[in-house]
Amino acid sequence: MNGVVVKAQPRIYSLARFSRNKTAATGLVIILFLVFVAVFAPVLAPHHPYEQNLEKALLPPCGEYPFGTDDLGRCVFSRIIFGTRISLQIGVTVTAITASIGVTLGLLAGYYGRLVDEIIMRLVDILLAFPGLVLALAIAGLLGPGLFNVMLALAAVGWMGYARVVRGAVLAVKEKEFVESAKAIGAKDLYILLRYVLPNVSAPVIVMATLGVGYVILAAAGLSFLGLGVQPPTPDWGAMLNSGKAFMRTAPHLTVFPGLAIMITVMAFNFLGDGLRDLLDPRLKEKKIE
């Protein structure tokens, strides 16, 4: 080795190959559109999301109200547009927190092993023994409803998957020559983890995080539907479904449009995650060739 650190050769991912994956490209376009809607919500919404007009309550879709109005006369279209902000905020924030916690603990467990690995992975096994959504319901019930509490509840139950995946990847990477070379010349553990190990285990984390955003949005909508998430009058898709379920026969638009918004958003992140998995996982490519 002669004191020279052998660096891991970075993979070069083809943007052209990604663009040929129509499913992934479609998901990316939808996500970019949702981000645009969230950023420019005040400009795109024809009405204020909190504006009430009881004289126009439960109107069907029309020119003035493209998605109709709710039982308080509020514009459903405007509330769905502003609800995009809430959903993306929850999805991205919770995923960032869970990925950070899971990756950190997975790196420590895989790299140091022994007692550190035992403590972290036994904790993961205990938490995975409970269904994630049920555990999130219990935590949200204890903390009470609200935006911050629902994000905290989902973050508390979402990091275990990242920890297990990263730990398994680290166990393979830490035996590579470039890691052994770095140890041989006296590089510190933190430097090795950040400079050599983390970049080589990032591919599955990126895929998991992309798919995780969709799951978090769906779970947050479920908690809001049950009354444990974002509370009225904040425009949240799950809360809109909850308030509209009493009018499913007389005003089905109150549940159809928020439901479509959730479905399309989750579908877009799933499409993008599947495309990234095809692009970043060389083992999957080999199976397809075979």
PDB file of N, CA and C in Angstrom, residues 200-241:
ATOM      1  N   ASN A 200     -19.879   5.424  -0.040  1.00  0.00           N
ATOM      2  CA  ASN A 200     -20.066   4.113  -0.655  1.00  0.00           C
ATOM      3  C   ASN A 200     -21.316   3.386  -0.172  1.00  0.00           C
ATOM      4  N   VAL A 201     -22.011   3.943   0.799  1.00  0.00           N
ATOM      5  CA  VAL A 201     -23.275   3.343   1.243  1.00  0.00           C
ATOM      6  C   VAL A 201     -24.446   4.295   0.986  1.00  0.00           C
ATOM      7  N   SER A 202     -24.196   5.364   0.234  1.00  0.00           N
ATOM      8  CA  SER A 202     -25.221   6.393   0.054  1.00  0.00           C
ATOM      9  C   SER A 202     -26.312   5.997  -0.934  1.00  0.00           C
ATOM     10  N   ALA A 203     -25.997   5.111  -1.875  1.00  0.00           N
ATOM     11  CA  ALA A 203     -26.975   4.762  -2.914  1.00  0.00           C
ATOM     12  C   ALA A 203     -28.269   4.196  -2.333  1.00  0.00           C
ATOM     13  N   PRO A 204     -28.227   3.159  -1.487  1.00  0.00           N
ATOM     14  CA  PRO A 204     -29.493   2.663  -0.927  1.00  0.00           C
ATOM     15  C   PRO A 204     -30.195   3.683  -0.038  1.00  0.00           C
ATOM     16  N   VAL A 205     -29.430   4.558   0.604  1.00  0.00           N
ATOM     17  CA  VAL A 205     -30.045   5.584   1.449  1.00  0.00           C
ATOM     18  C   VAL A 205     -30.845   6.564   0.600  1.00  0.00           C
ATOM     19  N   ILE A 206     -30.298   6.953  -0.546  1.00  0.00           N
ATOM     20  CA  ILE A 206     -31.000   7.880  -1.441  1.00  0.00           C
ATOM     21  C   ILE A 206     -32.317   7.265  -1.911  1.00  0.00           C
ATOM     22  N   VAL A 207     -32.269   5.996  -2.273  1.00  0.00           N
ATOM     23  CA  VAL A 207     -33.486   5.311  -2.738  1.00  0.00           C
ATOM     24  C   VAL A 207     -34.509   5.226  -1.606  1.00  0.00           C
ATOM     25  N   MET A 208     -34.051   4.815  -0.426  1.00  0.00           N
ATOM     26  CA  MET A 208     -34.956   4.699   0.725  1.00  0.00           C
ATOM     27  C   MET A 208     -35.577   6.039   1.090  1.00  0.00           C
ATOM     28  N   ALA A 209     -34.770   7.090   1.045  1.00  0.00           N
ATOM     29  CA  ALA A 209     -35.276   8.414   1.405  1.00  0.00           C
ATOM     30  C   ALA A 209     -36.330   8.894   0.413  1.00  0.00           C
ATOM     31  N   THR A 210     -36.097   8.640  -0.863  1.00  0.00           N
ATOM     32  CA  THR A 210     -37.069   9.058  -1.878  1.00  0.00           C
ATOM     33  C   THR A 210     -38.395   8.331  -1.689  1.00  0.00           C
ATOM     34  N   LEU A 211     -38.329   7.016  -1.498  1.00  0.00           N
ATOM     35  CA  LEU A 211     -39.547   6.258  -1.232  1.00  0.00           C
ATOM     36  C   LEU A 211     -40.146   6.641   0.112  1.00  0.00           C
ATOM     37  N   GLY A 212     -39.280   6.991   1.068  1.00  0.00           N
ATOM     38  CA  GLY A 212     -39.750   7.329   2.407  1.00  0.00           C
ATOM     39  C   GLY A 212     -40.572   8.592   2.459  1.00  0.00           C
ATOM     40  N   VAL A 213     -40.273   9.558   1.594  1.00  0.00           N
ATOM     41  CA  VAL A 213     -41.057  10.794   1.584  1.00  0.00           C
ATOM     42  C   VAL A 213     -42.521  10.492   1.294  1.00  0.00           C
ATOM     43  N   GLY A 214     -42.754   9.630   0.302  1.00  0.00           N
ATOM     44  CA  GLY A 214     -44.133   9.259  -0.021  1.00  0.00           C
ATOM     45  C   GLY A 214     -44.820   8.562   1.133  1.00  0.00           C
ATOM     46  N   TYR A 215     -44.086   7.651   1.794  1.00  0.00           N
ATOM     47  CA  TYR A 215     -44.672   6.943   2.934  1.00  0.00           C
ATOM     48  C   TYR A 215     -45.007   7.913   4.065  1.00  0.00           C
ATOM     49  N   VAL A 216     -44.118   8.848   4.340  1.00  0.00           N
ATOM     50  CA  VAL A 216     -44.358   9.808   5.426  1.00  0.00           C
ATOM     51  C   VAL A 216     -45.576  10.673   5.113  1.00  0.00           C
ATOM     52  N   ILE A 217     -45.700  11.125   3.879  1.00  0.00           N
ATOM     53  CA  ILE A 217     -46.860  11.935   3.496  1.00  0.00           C
ATOM     54  C   ILE A 217     -48.143  11.145   3.693  1.00  0.00           C
ATOM     55  N   LEU A 218     -48.133   9.881   3.291  1.00  0.00           N
ATOM     56  CA  LEU A 218     -49.320   9.038   3.451  1.00  0.00           C
ATOM     57  C   LEU A 218     -49.627   8.802   4.926  1.00  0.00           C
ATOM     58  N   ALA A 219     -48.596   8.527   5.726  1.00  0.00           N
ATOM     59  CA  ALA A 219     -48.798   8.296   7.159  1.00  0.00           C
ATOM     60  C   ALA A 219     -49.289   9.562   7.859  1.00  0.00           C
ATOM     61  N   ALA A 220     -48.732  10.711   7.490  1.00  0.00           N
ATOM     62  CA  ALA A 220     -49.165  11.976   8.095  1.00  0.00           C
ATOM     63  C   ALA A 220     -50.624  12.272   7.746  1.00  0.00           C
ATOM     64  N   ALA A 221     -51.000  11.978   6.508  1.00  0.00           N
ATOM     65  CA  ALA A 221     -52.400  12.172   6.119  1.00  0.00           C
ATOM     66  C   ALA A 221     -53.307  11.243   6.921  1.00  0.00           C
ATOM     67  N   GLY A 222     -52.841  10.018   7.166  1.00  0.00           N
ATOM     68  CA  GLY A 222     -53.630   9.090   7.974  1.00  0.00           C
ATOM     69  C   GLY A 222     -53.818   9.576   9.395  1.00  0.00           C
ATOM     70  N   LEU A 223     -52.755  10.101   9.995  1.00  0.00           N
ATOM     71  CA  LEU A 223     -52.866  10.627  11.357  1.00  0.00           C
ATOM     72  C   LEU A 223     -53.782  11.840  11.399  1.00  0.00           C
ATOM     73  N   SER A 224     -53.694  12.700  10.396  1.00  0.00           N
ATOM     74  CA  SER A 224     -54.586  13.865  10.341  1.00  0.00           C
ATOM     75  C   SER A 224     -56.033  13.432  10.145  1.00  0.00           C
ATOM     76  N   PHE A 225     -56.235  12.395   9.346  1.00  0.00           N
ATOM     77  CA  PHE A 225     -57.585  11.873   9.138  1.00  0.00           C
ATOM     78  C   PHE A 225     -58.194  11.376  10.439  1.00  0.00           C
ATOM     79  N   LEU A 226     -57.340  10.800  11.297  1.00  0.00           N
ATOM     80  CA  LEU A 226     -57.810  10.292  12.587  1.00  0.00           C
ATOM     81  C   LEU A 226     -57.884  11.384  13.651  1.00  0.00           C
ATOM     82  N   GLY A 227     -57.509  12.598  13.287  1.00  0.00           N
ATOM     83  CA  GLY A 227     -57.577  13.710  14.233  1.00  0.00           C
ATOM     84  C   GLY A 227     -56.352  13.888  15.087  1.00  0.00           C
ATOM     85  N   LEU A 228     -55.261  13.168  14.767  1.00  0.00           N
ATOM     86  CA  LEU A 228     -54.045  13.243  15.566  1.00  0.00           C
ATOM     87  C   LEU A 228     -52.936  14.039  14.883  1.00  0.00           C
ATOM     88  N   GLY A 229     -53.210  14.546  13.697  1.00  0.00           N
ATOM     89  CA  GLY A 229     -52.186  15.276  12.953  1.00  0.00           C
ATOM     90  C   GLY A 229     -52.439  16.771  12.938  1.00  0.00           C
ATOM     91  N   VAL A 230     -52.260  17.346  11.768  1.00  0.00           N
ATOM     92  CA  VAL A 230     -52.474  18.779  11.593  1.00  0.00           C
ATOM     93  C   VAL A 230     -53.938  19.100  11.860  1.00  0.00           C
ATOM     94  N   GLN A 231     -54.167  20.156  12.619  1.00  0.00           N
ATOM     95  CA  GLN A 231     -55.522  20.494  13.041  1.00  0.00           C
ATOM     96  C   GLN A 231     -56.123  21.628  12.200  1.00  0.00           C
ATOM     97  N   PRO A 232     -57.451  21.602  12.018  1.00  0.00           N
ATOM     98  CA  PRO A 232     -58.136  22.702  11.329  1.00  0.00           C
ATOM     99  C   PRO A 232     -57.902  24.010  12.078  1.00  0.00           C
ATOM    100  N   PRO A 233     -57.925  25.145  11.377  1.00  0.00           N
ATOM    101  CA  PRO A 233     -58.265  25.309   9.954  1.00  0.00           C
ATOM    102  C   PRO A 233     -57.088  25.165   8.998  1.00  0.00           C
ATOM    103  N   THR A 234     -55.924  24.679   9.469  1.00  0.00           N
ATOM    104  CA  THR A 234     -54.781  24.518   8.582  1.00  0.00           C
ATOM    105  C   THR A 234     -55.140  23.595   7.424  1.00  0.00           C
ATOM    106  N   PRO A 235     -54.876  24.013   6.185  1.00  0.00           N
ATOM    107  CA  PRO A 235     -55.245  23.189   5.027  1.00  0.00           C
ATOM    108  C   PRO A 235     -54.338  21.979   4.877  1.00  0.00           C
ATOM    109  N   ASP A 236     -54.780  20.842   5.363  1.00  0.00           N
ATOM    110  CA  ASP A 236     -54.029  19.589   5.277  1.00  0.00           C
ATOM    111  C   ASP A 236     -54.907  18.563   4.574  1.00  0.00           C
ATOM    112  N   TRP A 237     -54.306  17.789   3.672  1.00  0.00           N
ATOM    113  CA  TRP A 237     -55.101  16.859   2.872  1.00  0.00           C
ATOM    114  C   TRP A 237     -55.791  15.812   3.724  1.00  0.00           C
ATOM    115  N   GLY A 238     -55.112  15.272   4.718  1.00  0.00           N
ATOM    116  CA  GLY A 238     -55.734  14.274   5.580  1.00  0.00           C
ATOM    117  C   GLY A 238     -56.876  14.846   6.384  1.00  0.00           C
ATOM    118  N   ALA A 239     -56.690  16.053   6.921  1.00  0.00           N
ATOM    119  CA  ALA A 239     -57.758  16.713   7.674  1.00  0.00           C
ATOM    120  C   ALA A 239     -58.938  17.048   6.774  1.00  0.00           C
ATOM    121  N   MET A 240     -58.654  17.391   5.508  1.00  0.00           N
ATOM    122  CA  MET A 240     -59.736  17.659   4.559  1.00  0.00           C
ATOM    123  C   MET A 240     -60.548  16.407   4.287  1.00  0.00           C
ATOM    124  N   LEU A 241     -59.882  15.267   4.195  1.00  0.00           N
ATOM    125  CA  LEU A 241     -60.610  14.003   4.031  1.00  0.00           C
ATOM    126  C   LEU A 241     -61.496  13.726   5.242  1.00  0.00           C
TER     127      LEU A 241
END
